[in-house]
Amino acid sequence: MIEYRPLRVALLGAGSVGAQVARLLTENKVELAARVGAELELVGIAVRDLSVERPGVPAHLLTTDAESLILGADIVIEVMGGIEPARTYILQALTSGADVITANKALLATHGPEIFDLAEQVGAQLYFEASVGGAIPIIRPLRESLAGDKVNRIMGIVNGTTNYILDRMNSTGASFESALQEAQDLGYAEADPTADIEAYDAAQKAAILASLAFHTEVPLEKVYREGITKITQAQMEAARRDGLVIKLLAICEKIAATETEPEGISVRVYPALIPLEHPLASVRGAFNAVFVEAEAAGQLMFYGAGAGGTQTASAILGDLVSAAKRHVAGGPGLADSVHAEFETLGIDRVFTQYQITIEVTDQPGVLAQVANIFSAHGVSIETVEQMARVRDGKRTGTATLEVGTHRATDAALSTVVEVLRATDAVEEITSVIRVEGV
Ligand code: NDP
Ligand code: HSE
């Protein structure tokens, strides 16, 4: 039954996501009102340029005056992206008593504490399901469903653009550039795709996930990050030969104390090899998936569309229904606790496996020399494959060594790579890539 006054909803942005939010809000108006117990009235849509054609977006609602729109709203949906003016608008909305829904991981990962603190102070609610994993419900499970459990590890594919690029390069032999262009045309990529391909976007999402999972603040600058721009077709071919595939992974985990070092958390994003039989290996296209390992719940996997206007709009509308119901029912917003104060540790504290491809001179003793470098730094070799290089039917006098290691600290592994690079018998190191999920 609808007894409550209509709730005024302001939409900031009408791009890939915003246009779909506007469409779904309009098309599903009656059903949404029945679910909430109040009508959701879209009162305006802020954009930069009023002259742009926007099929399906009610033209009479468009405005460039975001500030006036915010002041009269009960709920503000921010899907503009970027830091400013999105940050100022969100702070204004919260100050004026509105609940805020945002998909803006860049903003939350850099200014989260400021925004969350203000929301708590004024008793408003901040919802951000769409900020990680597009349509996949992952924020609410971490924020609410697992709030009584202890999360130990998260490993996921959280960027649709890079997963799309890697998948197209691997399955069709597409070039990096053409796969990126396709991802941009499909509306998956950020306004500046550097955010995707250099893994800034995935790092921001990892920071948000880790902060919720470990109840602690995670400074974005402490998230270790490597993008996918250096991944080559040769690395993909080698991976296929070995029954592996390359994925850009976001990993958040607790790291135990050592005799000399404190416990903490590691939050990192890098391309890594995973076995083809690993569930994350079958995540294709722009899909995302997040594995969560919790003490009592065990292993959980969340899978679905990680990007795309309509898909992301679904997560926004879910948040909108929650926010609207809270208005109808009354009561303050729920704050997230960041009491744990875990230190975000450097990559050197992480235990991982490497696969290293080395071009060496094909002479007696070279293999032993290489093996000694690994053992001198406490890194145990798991597999070695040697292939003599042949050009025009003749041996070139060089060989390719593919070395797989057991788990060791990242610090020890990078020292091994450094020493190998300075070794005369090593002509070139053509690939250094971590291995996860084995
Ligand atoms: P777009 O670039 O497609 O759209 C941005 C919209 O915001 C445009 O309508 C733009 O107006 C408007 N805008 C930008 N700056 C201003 C400003 N200063 N004042 C008023 N309006 C402004 O972005 P997306 O829709 O792709 O992304 C929006 C947010 O959602 C981002 O935070 C993104 O990270 C996040 N996100 C995106 C996903 C996706 O698949 N695309 C998935 C998950 C999250 P105009 O059209 O006039 O330029
Ligand atoms: N550019 C992002 C991606 C959008 O490709 O995953 C979803 O956050």
CSV table of C-alpha atoms and ligand atoms in Angstrom, one decimal:
chain,number,residue,atom,x,y,z
A,1,MET,CA,0.0,0.0,0.0
A,2,ILE,CA,1.3,3.4,-0.9
A,3,GLU,CA,0.8,5.8,2.0
A,4,TYR,CA,4.1,7.7,2.1
A,5,ARG,CA,4.7,10.9,0.2
A,6,PRO,CA,6.6,10.6,-3.1
A,7,LEU,CA,10.4,10.4,-2.6
A,8,ARG,CA,12.4,12.8,-4.7
A,9,VAL,CA,15.3,11.1,-6.5
A,10,ALA,CA,18.1,13.2,-8.2
A,11,LEU,CA,20.3,11.5,-10.7
A,12,LEU,CA,23.8,12.9,-11.3
A,13,GLY,CA,25.0,11.7,-14.7
A,14,ALA,CA,23.3,10.2,-17.8
A,15,GLY,CA,26.1,8.2,-19.4
A,16,SER,CA,26.4,4.4,-19.8
A,17,VAL,CA,25.0,3.8,-16.3
A,18,GLY,CA,22.9,6.9,-15.6
A,19,ALA,CA,20.9,6.6,-18.8
A,20,GLN,CA,19.9,3.0,-17.9
A,21,VAL,CA,19.1,4.1,-14.3
A,22,ALA,CA,16.7,6.7,-15.7
A,23,ARG,CA,15.1,4.2,-18.1
A,24,LEU,CA,14.6,1.5,-15.5
A,25,LEU,CA,13.3,4.0,-13.0
A,26,THR,CA,10.8,5.3,-15.5
A,27,GLU,CA,9.7,1.9,-16.9
A,28,ASN,CA,9.4,0.2,-13.5
A,29,LYS,CA,7.8,3.1,-11.7
A,30,VAL,CA,4.7,1.4,-10.6
A,31,GLU,CA,6.3,-1.9,-9.5
A,32,LEU,CA,9.1,0.0,-7.6
A,33,ALA,CA,6.5,2.1,-5.8
A,34,ALA,CA,4.6,-1.0,-4.7
A,35,ARG,CA,7.9,-2.6,-3.4
A,36,VAL,CA,9.0,0.6,-1.5
A,37,GLY,CA,5.6,1.8,-0.3
A,38,ALA,CA,6.2,5.2,-1.8
A,39,GLU,CA,6.5,6.6,-5.3
A,40,LEU,CA,10.0,7.2,-6.5
A,41,GLU,CA,9.9,10.5,-8.4
A,42,LEU,CA,12.9,11.2,-10.7
A,43,VAL,CA,13.1,15.0,-10.2
A,44,GLY,CA,16.1,15.8,-12.4
A,45,ILE,CA,19.2,14.5,-14.2
A,46,ALA,CA,22.4,16.5,-14.0
A,47,VAL,CA,24.7,16.4,-17.1
A,48,ARG,CA,27.5,18.6,-18.5
A,49,ASP,CA,26.1,19.0,-22.0
A,50,LEU,CA,22.4,19.6,-22.7
A,51,SER,CA,22.9,19.3,-26.5
A,52,VAL,CA,23.8,15.6,-26.5
A,53,GLU,CA,21.2,13.2,-27.9
A,54,ARG,CA,20.2,10.7,-25.1
A,55,PRO,CA,17.7,8.1,-26.4
A,56,GLY,CA,15.4,6.9,-23.6
A,57,VAL,CA,16.4,9.7,-21.2
A,58,PRO,CA,13.5,12.1,-20.4
A,59,ALA,CA,14.8,15.4,-22.0
A,60,HIS,CA,12.7,17.7,-19.8
A,61,LEU,CA,14.5,16.4,-16.7
A,62,LEU,CA,18.0,17.3,-17.9
A,63,THR,CA,19.8,20.1,-16.2
A,64,THR,CA,23.3,21.5,-15.7
A,65,ASP,CA,22.5,22.8,-12.3
A,66,ALA,CA,23.4,19.8,-10.1
A,67,GLU,CA,23.6,21.8,-6.9
A,68,SER,CA,19.9,23.0,-7.0
A,69,LEU,CA,18.8,19.5,-7.9
A,70,ILE,CA,20.7,18.0,-4.9
A,71,LEU,CA,19.2,20.5,-2.4
A,72,GLY,CA,15.6,19.3,-3.1
A,73,ALA,CA,16.3,15.6,-3.1
A,74,ASP,CA,15.6,12.8,-0.6
A,75,ILE,CA,17.9,10.4,-2.4
A,76,VAL,CA,20.8,11.4,-4.7
A,77,ILE,CA,22.3,8.9,-7.2
A,78,GLU,CA,25.8,9.8,-8.3
A,79,VAL,CA,26.9,8.2,-11.5
A,80,MET,CA,29.1,10.9,-12.9
A,81,GLY,CA,32.4,9.4,-12.0
A,82,GLY,CA,35.7,11.1,-11.2
A,83,ILE,CA,36.7,12.8,-8.0
A,84,GLU,CA,35.5,16.4,-8.4
A,85,PRO,CA,32.8,17.6,-8.5
A,86,ALA,CA,31.4,14.2,-7.5
A,87,ARG,CA,32.9,14.5,-4.0
A,88,THR,CA,31.5,18.0,-3.4
A,89,TYR,CA,28.1,17.0,-4.6
A,90,ILE,CA,28.0,13.9,-2.4
A,91,LEU,CA,29.1,15.9,0.7
A,92,GLN,CA,26.4,18.5,-0.1
A,93,ALA,CA,23.7,15.8,-0.5
A,94,LEU,CA,24.6,14.1,2.8
A,95,THR,CA,24.8,17.5,4.6
A,96,SER,CA,21.3,18.3,3.3
A,97,GLY,CA,20.0,15.1,4.7
A,98,ALA,CA,19.7,13.0,1.6
A,99,ASP,CA,20.8,9.4,1.3
A,100,VAL,CA,23.4,8.8,-1.4
A,101,ILE,CA,23.9,6.0,-3.8
A,102,THR,CA,27.1,5.9,-5.8
A,103,ALA,CA,29.0,3.7,-8.3
A,104,ASN,CA,32.1,5.7,-7.9
A,105,LYS,CA,34.9,3.4,-6.7
A,106,ALA,CA,37.6,6.0,-7.6
A,107,LEU,CA,36.0,8.4,-5.1
A,108,LEU,CA,35.3,5.9,-2.4
A,109,ALA,CA,38.8,4.5,-2.5
A,110,THR,CA,40.4,7.9,-2.2
A,111,HIS,CA,37.9,9.9,-0.1
A,112,GLY,CA,36.0,7.1,1.6
A,113,PRO,CA,36.7,8.0,5.2
A,114,GLU,CA,35.7,11.6,4.7
A,115,ILE,CA,32.4,10.6,3.1
A,116,PHE,CA,31.6,7.8,5.5
A,117,ASP,CA,32.3,10.0,8.5
A,118,LEU,CA,30.0,12.7,7.3
A,119,ALA,CA,27.2,10.1,6.5
A,120,GLU,CA,27.6,8.8,10.1
A,121,GLN,CA,27.6,12.2,11.6
A,122,VAL,CA,24.4,13.3,9.9
A,123,GLY,CA,22.7,9.9,10.2
A,124,ALA,CA,22.3,9.5,6.4
A,125,GLN,CA,23.1,6.3,4.5
A,126,LEU,CA,25.6,5.7,1.8
A,127,TYR,CA,25.0,2.8,-0.6
A,128,PHE,CA,27.6,1.6,-3.1
A,129,GLU,CA,26.8,-1.8,-4.4
A,130,ALA,CA,27.6,-0.9,-8.0
A,131,SER,CA,31.1,0.3,-7.1
A,132,VAL,CA,32.5,-3.2,-7.2
A,133,GLY,CA,31.5,-6.0,-9.5
A,134,GLY,CA,28.8,-4.2,-11.5
A,135,ALA,CA,25.6,-6.2,-11.1
A,136,ILE,CA,27.1,-8.7,-8.7
A,137,PRO,CA,25.9,-8.4,-5.1
A,138,ILE,CA,29.2,-8.4,-3.2
A,139,ILE,CA,29.1,-5.2,-1.1
A,140,ARG,CA,26.0,-6.2,0.8
A,141,PRO,CA,27.2,-9.7,1.5
A,142,LEU,CA,30.4,-8.3,3.0
A,143,ARG,CA,28.7,-5.4,4.7
A,144,GLU,CA,25.8,-7.4,6.1
A,145,SER,CA,25.6,-11.1,5.5
A,146,LEU,CA,29.2,-11.8,6.6
A,147,ALA,CA,29.3,-9.2,9.3
A,148,GLY,CA,29.3,-11.9,12.0
A,149,ASP,CA,32.0,-14.0,10.4
A,150,LYS,CA,35.8,-13.5,9.9
A,151,VAL,CA,36.9,-13.1,6.3
A,152,ASN,CA,40.5,-14.4,5.7
A,153,ARG,CA,40.9,-14.0,1.9
A,154,ILE,CA,39.3,-12.6,-1.2
A,155,MET,CA,40.5,-13.4,-4.7
A,156,GLY,CA,38.6,-12.0,-7.6
A,157,ILE,CA,38.3,-10.7,-11.1
A,158,VAL,CA,36.9,-7.2,-10.6
A,159,ASN,CA,37.5,-5.4,-13.8
A,160,GLY,CA,35.4,-6.3,-16.8
A,161,THR,CA,37.4,-4.3,-19.4
A,162,THR,CA,40.7,-6.1,-18.6
A,163,ASN,CA,39.0,-9.5,-18.4
A,164,TYR,CA,37.4,-8.8,-21.7
A,165,ILE,CA,40.7,-7.8,-23.3
A,166,LEU,CA,42.6,-10.8,-21.9
A,167,ASP,CA,39.9,-13.2,-22.9
A,168,ARG,CA,39.7,-11.8,-26.5
A,169,MET,CA,43.5,-11.9,-26.9
A,170,ASN,CA,43.6,-15.4,-25.6
A,171,SER,CA,40.6,-16.9,-27.4
A,172,THR,CA,40.6,-15.0,-30.8
A,173,GLY,CA,44.2,-13.8,-31.0
A,174,ALA,CA,42.9,-10.2,-31.1
A,175,SER,CA,45.5,-7.5,-30.5
A,176,PHE,CA,45.5,-5.6,-27.2
A,177,GLU,CA,44.4,-2.4,-29.0
A,178,SER,CA,41.5,-3.9,-30.9
A,179,ALA,CA,40.2,-5.7,-27.8
A,180,LEU,CA,40.4,-2.5,-25.8
A,181,GLN,CA,38.5,-0.6,-28.5
A,182,GLU,CA,35.7,-3.3,-28.4
A,183,ALA,CA,35.5,-2.9,-24.6
A,184,GLN,CA,35.2,0.8,-24.9
A,185,ASP,CA,32.5,0.5,-27.6
A,186,LEU,CA,30.5,-1.8,-25.3
A,187,GLY,CA,30.6,0.8,-22.5
A,188,TYR,CA,32.7,-1.3,-20.1
A,189,ALA,CA,35.7,0.9,-19.9
A,190,GLU,CA,36.2,4.0,-17.7
A,191,ALA,CA,36.2,7.4,-19.4
A,192,ASP,CA,40.0,7.2,-19.3
A,193,PRO,CA,40.8,3.5,-20.0
A,194,THR,CA,44.2,3.8,-18.4
A,195,ALA,CA,42.2,3.3,-15.2
A,196,ASP,CA,41.3,-0.2,-16.4
A,197,ILE,CA,44.4,-1.4,-18.2
A,198,GLU,CA,46.8,-0.1,-15.6
A,199,ALA,CA,44.6,-1.7,-12.9
A,200,TYR,CA,43.9,1.5,-11.0
A,201,ASP,CA,40.2,0.6,-11.2
A,202,ALA,CA,40.8,-2.9,-9.9
A,203,ALA,CA,43.0,-1.5,-7.1
A,204,GLN,CA,40.3,0.9,-6.0
A,205,LYS,CA,37.8,-2.0,-5.9
A,206,ALA,CA,40.2,-4.2,-4.0
A,207,ALA,CA,40.7,-1.4,-1.4
A,208,ILE,CA,36.9,-1.2,-1.0
A,209,LEU,CA,36.5,-4.9,-0.6
A,210,ALA,CA,39.4,-5.2,1.8
A,211,SER,CA,38.2,-2.4,3.9
A,212,LEU,CA,34.7,-4.0,4.3
A,213,ALA,CA,36.1,-7.6,4.7
A,214,PHE,CA,38.8,-6.7,7.3
A,215,HIS,CA,36.9,-3.7,9.0
A,216,THR,CA,39.9,-1.5,8.5
A,217,GLU,CA,40.9,1.6,6.5
A,218,VAL,CA,42.9,0.7,3.4
A,219,PRO,CA,44.9,3.6,1.9
A,220,LEU,CA,44.8,3.3,-1.8
A,221,GLU,CA,48.5,4.1,-2.2
A,222,LYS,CA,49.3,0.9,-0.2
A,223,VAL,CA,47.5,-1.3,-2.7
A,224,TYR,CA,50.1,-3.1,-4.9
A,225,ARG,CA,49.2,-2.7,-8.5
A,226,GLU,CA,50.4,-4.0,-11.9
A,227,GLY,CA,48.3,-3.6,-15.1
A,228,ILE,CA,48.0,-5.8,-18.2
A,229,THR,CA,49.7,-3.7,-20.8
A,230,LYS,CA,52.9,-5.8,-20.8
A,231,ILE,CA,51.1,-9.1,-21.3
A,232,THR,CA,52.1,-10.7,-24.6
A,233,GLN,CA,50.7,-13.3,-26.9
A,234,ALA,CA,53.8,-15.4,-26.2
A,235,GLN,CA,52.9,-15.4,-22.5
A,236,MET,CA,49.4,-16.5,-23.4
A,237,GLU,CA,50.6,-19.3,-25.7
A,238,ALA,CA,53.0,-20.6,-23.0
A,239,ALA,CA,50.1,-20.5,-20.5
A,240,ARG,CA,47.8,-22.5,-22.8
A,241,ARG,CA,50.6,-25.1,-23.3
A,242,ASP,CA,50.9,-25.5,-19.6
A,243,GLY,CA,47.1,-25.7,-18.9
A,244,LEU,CA,47.0,-22.2,-17.5
A,245,VAL,CA,45.3,-18.9,-18.3
A,246,ILE,CA,46.2,-15.3,-17.5
A,247,LYS,CA,43.8,-13.2,-15.5
A,248,LEU,CA,44.0,-9.9,-13.7
A,249,LEU,CA,43.4,-10.8,-10.1
A,250,ALA,CA,42.6,-8.7,-7.1
A,251,ILE,CA,43.7,-10.4,-3.9
A,252,CYS,CA,43.0,-9.3,-0.3
A,253,GLU,CA,44.3,-11.5,2.5
A,254,LYS,CA,45.4,-11.6,6.0
A,255,ILE,CA,49.1,-12.1,6.5
A,256,ALA,CA,50.3,-13.7,9.7
A,257,ALA,CA,53.0,-12.2,11.9
A,258,THR,CA,56.5,-13.5,11.6
A,259,GLU,CA,59.2,-13.6,14.3
A,260,THR,CA,60.2,-10.1,13.3
A,261,GLU,CA,57.2,-8.6,11.4
A,262,PRO,CA,53.7,-7.8,12.6
A,263,GLU,CA,50.5,-9.3,11.2
A,264,GLY,CA,48.6,-7.3,8.6
A,265,ILE,CA,46.7,-7.5,5.4
A,266,SER,CA,47.9,-7.6,1.8
A,267,VAL,CA,45.8,-5.9,-0.9
A,268,ARG,CA,47.2,-6.4,-4.4
A,269,VAL,CA,46.2,-6.5,-8.1
A,270,TYR,CA,48.3,-8.1,-10.8
A,271,PRO,CA,48.0,-10.3,-13.8
A,272,ALA,CA,48.7,-13.9,-12.8
A,273,LEU,CA,48.5,-17.5,-14.2
A,274,ILE,CA,45.8,-19.7,-12.9
A,275,PRO,CA,45.0,-23.3,-13.8
A,276,LEU,CA,42.3,-23.8,-16.4
A,277,GLU,CA,40.4,-25.9,-13.9
A,278,HIS,CA,40.2,-23.1,-11.4
A,279,PRO,CA,36.7,-21.6,-11.3
A,280,LEU,CA,38.1,-18.1,-12.0
A,281,ALA,CA,39.6,-19.4,-15.3
A,282,SER,CA,36.1,-19.9,-16.8
A,283,VAL,CA,35.1,-16.2,-16.1
A,284,ARG,CA,34.9,-14.9,-19.7
A,285,GLY,CA,34.3,-11.6,-21.4
A,286,ALA,CA,33.4,-8.7,-19.1
A,287,PHE,CA,32.2,-11.0,-16.4
A,288,ASN,CA,33.5,-10.7,-12.9
A,289,ALA,CA,33.8,-13.2,-10.1
A,290,VAL,CA,34.8,-12.9,-6.4
A,291,PHE,CA,35.8,-15.7,-4.2
A,292,VAL,CA,35.5,-15.1,-0.5
A,293,GLU,CA,37.0,-17.4,2.2
A,294,ALA,CA,35.5,-16.8,5.6
A,295,GLU,CA,36.2,-18.7,8.8
A,296,ALA,CA,32.7,-20.1,9.5
A,297,ALA,CA,31.1,-19.8,6.0
A,298,GLY,CA,33.9,-21.4,4.2
A,299,GLN,CA,34.3,-20.6,0.5
A,300,LEU,CA,31.7,-18.5,-1.3
A,301,MET,CA,31.8,-17.4,-4.9
A,302,PHE,CA,29.9,-14.4,-6.4
A,303,TYR,CA,29.7,-14.3,-10.2
A,304,GLY,CA,28.0,-12.1,-12.8
A,305,ALA,CA,28.2,-9.1,-15.1
A,306,GLY,CA,31.0,-6.8,-13.9
A,307,ALA,CA,30.3,-3.9,-16.1
A,308,GLY,CA,27.8,-2.5,-18.6
A,309,GLY,CA,25.1,0.2,-18.2
A,310,THR,CA,22.0,-1.9,-17.6
A,311,GLN,CA,23.7,-4.4,-15.4
A,312,THR,CA,25.2,-1.7,-13.2
A,313,ALA,CA,21.9,0.1,-13.1
A,314,SER,CA,20.4,-3.1,-11.6
A,315,ALA,CA,22.8,-2.7,-8.6
A,316,ILE,CA,21.9,1.0,-8.3
A,317,LEU,CA,18.2,0.3,-8.3
A,318,GLY,CA,18.7,-2.3,-5.6
A,319,ASP,CA,20.4,0.4,-3.5
A,320,LEU,CA,17.6,2.8,-4.3
A,321,VAL,CA,14.9,0.4,-3.0
A,322,SER,CA,16.9,0.0,0.2
A,323,ALA,CA,17.4,3.7,0.6
A,324,ALA,CA,13.8,4.4,-0.1
A,325,LYS,CA,12.5,1.8,2.3
A,326,ARG,CA,14.7,3.3,5.0
A,327,HIS,CA,13.0,6.7,4.4
A,328,VAL,CA,9.6,5.1,4.6
A,329,ALA,CA,10.5,3.2,7.8
A,330,GLY,CA,12.6,5.9,9.4
A,331,GLY,CA,15.7,5.4,11.6
A,332,PRO,CA,19.3,6.4,11.1
A,333,GLY,CA,21.7,4.9,8.5
A,334,LEU,CA,24.0,2.1,9.4
A,335,ALA,CA,27.7,2.9,9.6
A,336,ASP,CA,30.5,0.5,8.7
A,337,SER,CA,33.1,-0.3,11.4
A,338,VAL,CA,36.7,0.3,10.7
A,339,HIS,CA,37.9,-0.6,14.2
A,340,ALA,CA,40.5,-3.2,13.2
A,341,GLU,CA,43.4,-1.0,12.2
A,342,PHE,CA,45.3,-3.7,10.3
A,343,GLU,CA,48.4,-2.4,8.5
A,344,THR,CA,48.3,-2.8,4.7
A,345,LEU,CA,51.6,-4.6,4.1
A,346,GLY,CA,54.0,-4.3,1.2
A,347,ILE,CA,54.2,-6.8,-1.6
A,348,ASP,CA,57.5,-8.2,-0.2
A,349,ARG,CA,55.6,-9.8,2.7
A,350,VAL,CA,53.4,-11.8,0.3
A,351,PHE,CA,54.0,-15.6,-0.4
A,352,THR,CA,53.5,-16.5,-4.0
A,353,GLN,CA,54.7,-18.6,-6.9
A,354,TYR,CA,56.4,-17.3,-10.0
A,355,GLN,CA,56.9,-18.6,-13.5
A,356,ILE,CA,60.0,-17.1,-15.2
A,357,THR,CA,61.0,-17.6,-18.8
A,358,ILE,CA,64.7,-17.0,-19.4
A,359,GLU,CA,66.8,-17.0,-22.5
A,360,VAL,CA,70.2,-18.5,-21.6
A,361,THR,CA,73.4,-19.4,-23.5
A,362,ASP,CA,73.1,-23.1,-24.3
A,363,GLN,CA,76.4,-24.3,-22.6
A,364,PRO,CA,77.4,-26.8,-19.9
A,365,GLY,CA,76.8,-25.6,-16.4
A,366,VAL,CA,74.3,-22.9,-17.2
A,367,LEU,CA,71.3,-24.8,-15.9
A,368,ALA,CA,73.2,-25.5,-12.6
A,369,GLN,CA,74.2,-21.8,-12.4
A,370,VAL,CA,70.6,-20.7,-12.8
A,371,ALA,CA,69.4,-23.3,-10.2
A,372,ASN,CA,72.0,-22.1,-7.7
A,373,ILE,CA,70.7,-18.6,-7.9
A,374,PHE,CA,67.3,-19.8,-6.9
A,375,SER,CA,68.5,-21.9,-4.1
A,376,ALA,CA,70.9,-19.2,-2.8
A,377,HIS,CA,67.9,-17.0,-2.2
A,378,GLY,CA,65.8,-19.7,-0.6
A,379,VAL,CA,63.5,-20.2,-3.6
A,380,SER,CA,62.6,-23.8,-4.4
A,381,ILE,CA,62.2,-24.7,-8.0
A,382,GLU,CA,59.1,-26.8,-8.8
A,383,THR,CA,59.4,-27.3,-12.5
A,384,VAL,CA,62.0,-26.6,-15.2
A,385,GLU,CA,61.5,-27.0,-18.9
A,386,GLN,CA,64.3,-26.4,-21.4
A,387,MET,CA,63.9,-25.9,-25.1
A,388,ALA,CA,66.8,-25.3,-27.5
A,389,ARG,CA,66.2,-22.4,-29.8
A,390,VAL,CA,66.3,-23.2,-33.5
A,391,ARG,CA,66.2,-20.7,-36.4
A,392,ASP,CA,66.1,-21.8,-40.1
A,393,GLY,CA,66.6,-25.4,-39.0
A,394,LYS,CA,69.8,-24.6,-37.0
A,395,ARG,CA,70.4,-24.3,-33.3
A,396,THR,CA,71.1,-20.7,-32.3
A,397,GLY,CA,73.3,-21.5,-29.3
A,398,THR,CA,70.7,-20.2,-26.9
A,399,ALA,CA,68.0,-22.1,-25.0
A,400,THR,CA,64.7,-21.1,-23.4
A,401,LEU,CA,64.3,-22.1,-19.7
A,402,GLU,CA,60.8,-22.0,-18.2
A,403,VAL,CA,61.2,-22.2,-14.4
A,404,GLY,CA,58.2,-22.6,-12.1
A,405,THR,CA,58.8,-22.0,-8.4
A,406,HIS,CA,57.3,-23.2,-5.2
A,407,ARG,CA,55.8,-20.5,-2.9
A,408,ALA,CA,58.3,-18.0,-1.5
A,409,THR,CA,58.2,-14.4,-0.4
A,410,ASP,CA,57.8,-11.9,-3.2
A,411,ALA,CA,60.9,-10.2,-1.8
A,412,ALA,CA,63.0,-13.4,-2.4
A,413,LEU,CA,61.5,-14.0,-5.8
A,414,SER,CA,62.2,-10.5,-7.0
A,415,THR,CA,65.8,-10.7,-5.8
A,416,VAL,CA,66.2,-13.9,-7.8
A,417,VAL,CA,65.0,-12.1,-10.9
A,418,GLU,CA,67.3,-9.2,-10.3
A,419,VAL,CA,70.3,-11.5,-9.9
A,420,LEU,CA,69.4,-13.5,-13.0
A,421,ARG,CA,69.2,-10.3,-15.0
A,422,ALA,CA,72.8,-9.5,-14.0
A,423,THR,CA,74.1,-13.0,-14.9
A,424,ASP,CA,76.3,-13.3,-18.0
A,425,ALA,CA,74.7,-16.6,-19.1
A,426,VAL,CA,71.3,-15.0,-19.0
A,427,GLU,CA,70.6,-13.2,-22.3
A,428,GLU,CA,67.1,-12.0,-21.5
A,429,ILE,CA,64.2,-12.6,-19.1
A,430,THR,CA,61.2,-12.6,-21.4
A,431,SER,CA,58.5,-13.3,-18.8
A,432,VAL,CA,58.0,-13.0,-15.1
A,433,ILE,CA,54.5,-13.8,-13.9
A,434,ARG,CA,53.0,-14.9,-10.7
A,435,VAL,CA,51.0,-18.1,-10.3
A,436,GLU,CA,47.8,-18.2,-8.1
A,437,GLY,CA,45.1,-20.7,-7.3
A,438,VAL,CA,47.3,-23.8,-7.4
B,1,NDP,P1,30.0,8.0,-18.4
B,1,NDP,O1,31.2,8.8,-18.7
B,1,NDP,O2,29.4,7.2,-19.5
B,1,NDP,O3,28.9,9.1,-17.9
B,1,NDP,C1,29.1,10.1,-17.0
B,1,NDP,C2,27.9,11.0,-17.0
B,1,NDP,O4,28.2,12.0,-16.0
B,1,NDP,C3,27.7,11.8,-18.3
B,1,NDP,O5,26.3,11.9,-18.5
B,1,NDP,C4,28.2,13.2,-18.0
B,1,NDP,O6,27.5,14.2,-18.7
B,1,NDP,C5,28.0,13.3,-16.5
B,1,NDP,N1,28.9,14.2,-15.9
B,1,NDP,C6,30.3,14.1,-15.8
B,1,NDP,N2,30.8,15.1,-15.1
B,1,NDP,C7,29.8,16.0,-14.8
B,1,NDP,C8,29.7,17.2,-14.2
B,1,NDP,N3,30.7,17.8,-13.8
B,1,NDP,N4,28.4,17.8,-14.0
B,1,NDP,C9,27.3,17.1,-14.5
B,1,NDP,N5,27.4,15.9,-15.1
B,1,NDP,C10,28.6,15.4,-15.3
B,1,NDP,O7,30.3,7.1,-17.1
B,1,NDP,P2,29.6,5.7,-16.7
B,1,NDP,O8,28.1,5.8,-16.8
B,1,NDP,O9,30.3,4.6,-17.5
B,1,NDP,O10,30.1,5.6,-15.2
B,1,NDP,C11,29.5,6.3,-14.2
B,1,NDP,C12,30.1,5.8,-12.9
B,1,NDP,O11,29.7,4.5,-12.7
B,1,NDP,C13,31.6,5.9,-12.7
B,1,NDP,O12,31.9,6.2,-11.4
B,1,NDP,C14,32.0,4.5,-13.1
B,1,NDP,O13,33.3,4.2,-12.5
B,1,NDP,C15,30.9,3.7,-12.5
B,1,NDP,N6,30.7,2.4,-13.0
B,1,NDP,C16,30.6,2.2,-14.4
B,1,NDP,C17,30.3,1.0,-14.9
B,1,NDP,C18,30.2,0.8,-16.4
B,1,NDP,O14,30.1,-0.4,-16.8
B,1,NDP,N7,30.2,1.8,-17.2
B,1,NDP,C19,30.2,-0.2,-14.1
B,1,NDP,C20,30.3,0.1,-12.6
B,1,NDP,C21,30.5,1.3,-12.2
B,1,NDP,P3,27.6,14.4,-20.3
B,1,NDP,O15,26.9,13.2,-20.8
B,1,NDP,O16,26.9,15.7,-20.5
B,1,NDP,O17,29.1,14.4,-20.6
B,2,HSE,N1,35.5,0.0,-16.1
B,2,HSE,C1,35.0,-0.9,-15.2
B,2,HSE,C2,35.3,-2.3,-15.6
B,2,HSE,C3,33.5,-0.7,-15.0
B,2,HSE,O1,35.6,-2.5,-16.7
B,2,HSE,O2,35.1,-3.2,-14.8
B,2,HSE,C4,32.9,-1.5,-13.9
B,2,HSE,O3,33.3,-1.0,-12.7
